[in-house]
Amino acid sequence: MENLKEFGARIRQKRLDLNLTQEELAKRCGYTSRSSINKIELGLVDLPQSKIATIAKVLNVQPAYLMGWTDNPDRELDEKEKEFIEAVKGMSDDEIDKMYDYLSFLLSKRK
């Protein structure tokens, strides 16, 4: 649930930066009411990739920024990063735990 809240907070902040109301953002993204945007900003709903892409386009940011994968709103993920994310989506909990352990090991070796 924490990731959805961060996702929603990033949408809210970019919306406010652009001086858009929830109703204006809703209309531009194909929703019929502002309550949809309100629920997204509160972190109450999970969205399909197509809606994430639509919201990102309207807010003039990359989807990776909204997802919290980068703090740079203009940075696109490269092909290896996209491939890695897709691979992780298909992993079991045990595989994810092992991947996390290995990643922690690699990061601990940085100088």
mmCIF file of C-alpha atoms in Angstrom:
data_model
loop_
_atom_site.group_PDB
_atom_site.id
_atom_site.type_symbol
_atom_site.label_atom_id
_atom_site.label_comp_id
_atom_site.label_asym_id
_atom_site.label_seq_id
_atom_site.Cartn_x
_atom_site.Cartn_y
_atom_site.Cartn_z
ATOM 1 C CA MET A 1 0.000 0.000 0.000
ATOM 2 C CA GLU A 2 2.939 2.340 0.647
ATOM 3 C CA ASN A 3 3.932 2.273 -3.050
ATOM 4 C CA LEU A 4 0.418 3.279 -4.070
ATOM 5 C CA LYS A 5 0.553 6.207 -1.654
ATOM 6 C CA GLU A 6 3.898 7.376 -3.086
ATOM 7 C CA PHE A 7 2.495 6.942 -6.602
ATOM 8 C CA GLY A 8 -0.556 9.013 -5.664
ATOM 9 C CA ALA A 9 1.552 11.685 -3.971
ATOM 10 C CA ARG A 10 3.691 12.088 -7.091
ATOM 11 C CA ILE A 11 0.598 12.482 -9.247
ATOM 12 C CA ARG A 12 -0.865 15.018 -6.842
ATOM 13 C CA GLN A 13 2.354 17.047 -6.708
ATOM 14 C CA LYS A 14 2.755 17.175 -10.496
ATOM 15 C CA ARG A 15 -0.941 18.048 -10.889
ATOM 16 C CA LEU A 16 -0.527 20.944 -8.463
ATOM 17 C CA ASP A 17 2.706 22.034 -10.176
ATOM 18 C CA LEU A 18 0.699 22.326 -13.400
ATOM 19 C CA ASN A 19 -2.173 24.130 -11.620
ATOM 20 C CA LEU A 20 -4.654 21.431 -12.616
ATOM 21 C CA THR A 21 -7.691 20.530 -10.559
ATOM 22 C CA GLN A 22 -8.577 16.900 -9.971
ATOM 23 C CA GLU A 23 -11.524 17.416 -12.306
ATOM 24 C CA GLU A 24 -9.300 18.789 -15.101
ATOM 25 C CA LEU A 25 -6.854 15.896 -14.751
ATOM 26 C CA ALA A 26 -9.721 13.414 -14.709
ATOM 27 C CA LYS A 27 -11.149 14.774 -17.963
ATOM 28 C CA ARG A 28 -7.762 14.800 -19.704
ATOM 29 C CA CYS A 29 -7.172 11.187 -18.645
ATOM 30 C CA GLY A 30 -10.573 9.915 -19.746
ATOM 31 C CA TYR A 31 -12.263 9.641 -16.339
ATOM 32 C CA THR A 32 -15.798 10.884 -15.863
ATOM 33 C CA SER A 33 -15.336 12.386 -12.401
ATOM 34 C CA ARG A 34 -12.699 13.844 -10.114
ATOM 35 C CA SER A 35 -13.339 11.103 -7.549
ATOM 36 C CA SER A 36 -11.253 8.701 -9.664
ATOM 37 C CA ILE A 37 -8.248 11.015 -9.416
ATOM 38 C CA ASN A 38 -8.903 11.559 -5.719
ATOM 39 C CA LYS A 39 -8.799 7.793 -5.088
ATOM 40 C CA ILE A 40 -5.576 7.477 -7.117
ATOM 41 C CA GLU A 41 -3.938 10.342 -5.221
ATOM 42 C CA LEU A 42 -4.931 8.780 -1.892
ATOM 43 C CA GLY A 43 -3.347 5.483 -2.948
ATOM 44 C CA LEU A 44 -6.613 3.564 -2.851
ATOM 45 C CA VAL A 45 -6.518 2.037 -6.340
ATOM 46 C CA ASP A 46 -4.012 0.213 -8.495
ATOM 47 C CA LEU A 47 -3.902 1.202 -12.169
ATOM 48 C CA PRO A 48 -3.172 -0.693 -15.368
ATOM 49 C CA GLN A 49 -0.078 0.320 -17.340
ATOM 50 C CA SER A 50 -2.196 2.048 -19.964
ATOM 51 C CA LYS A 51 -3.682 4.466 -17.416
ATOM 52 C CA ILE A 52 -0.281 5.117 -15.847
ATOM 53 C CA ALA A 53 1.047 6.025 -19.286
ATOM 54 C CA THR A 54 -1.945 8.300 -19.944
ATOM 55 C CA ILE A 55 -1.569 10.133 -16.633
ATOM 56 C CA ALA A 56 2.195 10.479 -17.153
ATOM 57 C CA LYS A 57 1.645 11.975 -20.609
ATOM 58 C CA VAL A 58 -0.907 14.476 -19.310
ATOM 59 C CA LEU A 59 1.420 15.461 -16.443
ATOM 60 C CA ASN A 60 4.411 15.648 -18.828
ATOM 61 C CA VAL A 61 6.519 13.126 -16.884
ATOM 62 C CA GLN A 62 7.829 9.631 -17.529
ATOM 63 C CA PRO A 63 5.842 6.695 -16.106
ATOM 64 C CA ALA A 64 9.014 5.578 -14.284
ATOM 65 C CA TYR A 65 8.871 8.780 -12.251
ATOM 66 C CA LEU A 66 5.283 8.191 -11.181
ATOM 67 C CA MET A 67 6.147 4.612 -10.232
ATOM 68 C CA GLY A 68 8.982 5.847 -8.006
ATOM 69 C CA TRP A 69 11.689 4.109 -10.050
ATOM 70 C CA THR A 70 13.495 7.415 -10.612
ATOM 71 C CA ASP A 71 13.376 10.831 -9.007
ATOM 72 C CA ASN A 72 13.954 12.512 -12.353
ATOM 73 C CA PRO A 73 10.562 13.128 -14.030
ATOM 74 C CA ASP A 74 12.215 13.290 -17.474
ATOM 75 C CA ARG A 75 14.300 10.096 -17.264
ATOM 76 C CA GLU A 76 13.195 7.166 -19.389
ATOM 77 C CA LEU A 77 14.198 3.645 -18.421
ATOM 78 C CA ASP A 78 16.629 1.966 -20.781
ATOM 79 C CA GLU A 79 15.904 -1.452 -22.296
ATOM 80 C CA LYS A 80 17.866 -3.398 -19.658
ATOM 81 C CA GLU A 81 15.957 -1.673 -16.857
ATOM 82 C CA LYS A 82 12.625 -2.418 -18.527
ATOM 83 C CA GLU A 83 13.645 -6.043 -19.034
ATOM 84 C CA PHE A 84 14.670 -6.322 -15.385
ATOM 85 C CA ILE A 85 11.322 -4.941 -14.193
ATOM 86 C CA GLU A 86 9.409 -7.361 -16.415
ATOM 87 C CA ALA A 87 11.497 -10.286 -15.122
ATOM 88 C CA VAL A 88 10.836 -9.346 -11.508
ATOM 89 C CA LYS A 89 7.082 -9.180 -12.152
ATOM 90 C CA GLY A 90 7.105 -12.882 -13.019
ATOM 91 C CA MET A 91 9.165 -14.046 -10.037
ATOM 92 C CA SER A 92 7.915 -16.013 -7.061
ATOM 93 C CA ASP A 93 8.283 -14.566 -3.565
ATOM 94 C CA ASP A 94 11.225 -16.896 -2.959
ATOM 95 C CA GLU A 95 12.946 -15.742 -6.151
ATOM 96 C CA ILE A 96 12.383 -12.100 -5.225
ATOM 97 C CA ASP A 97 13.898 -12.708 -1.781
ATOM 98 C CA LYS A 98 16.966 -14.307 -3.394
ATOM 99 C CA MET A 99 17.241 -11.479 -5.922
ATOM 100 C CA TYR A 100 17.038 -8.936 -3.107
ATOM 101 C CA ASP A 101 19.792 -10.747 -1.176
ATOM 102 C CA TYR A 102 22.021 -10.784 -4.256
ATOM 103 C CA LEU A 103 21.331 -7.116 -4.981
ATOM 104 C CA SER A 104 22.156 -6.218 -1.376
ATOM 105 C CA PHE A 105 25.420 -8.155 -1.725
ATOM 106 C CA LEU A 106 26.331 -6.336 -4.947
ATOM 107 C CA LEU A 107 25.541 -2.926 -3.481
ATOM 108 C CA SER A 108 27.611 -3.680 -0.367
ATOM 109 C CA LYS A 109 30.666 -4.202 -2.622
ATOM 110 C CA ARG A 110 30.525 -0.664 -4.037
ATOM 111 C CA LYS A 111 33.392 1.583 -3.051
#
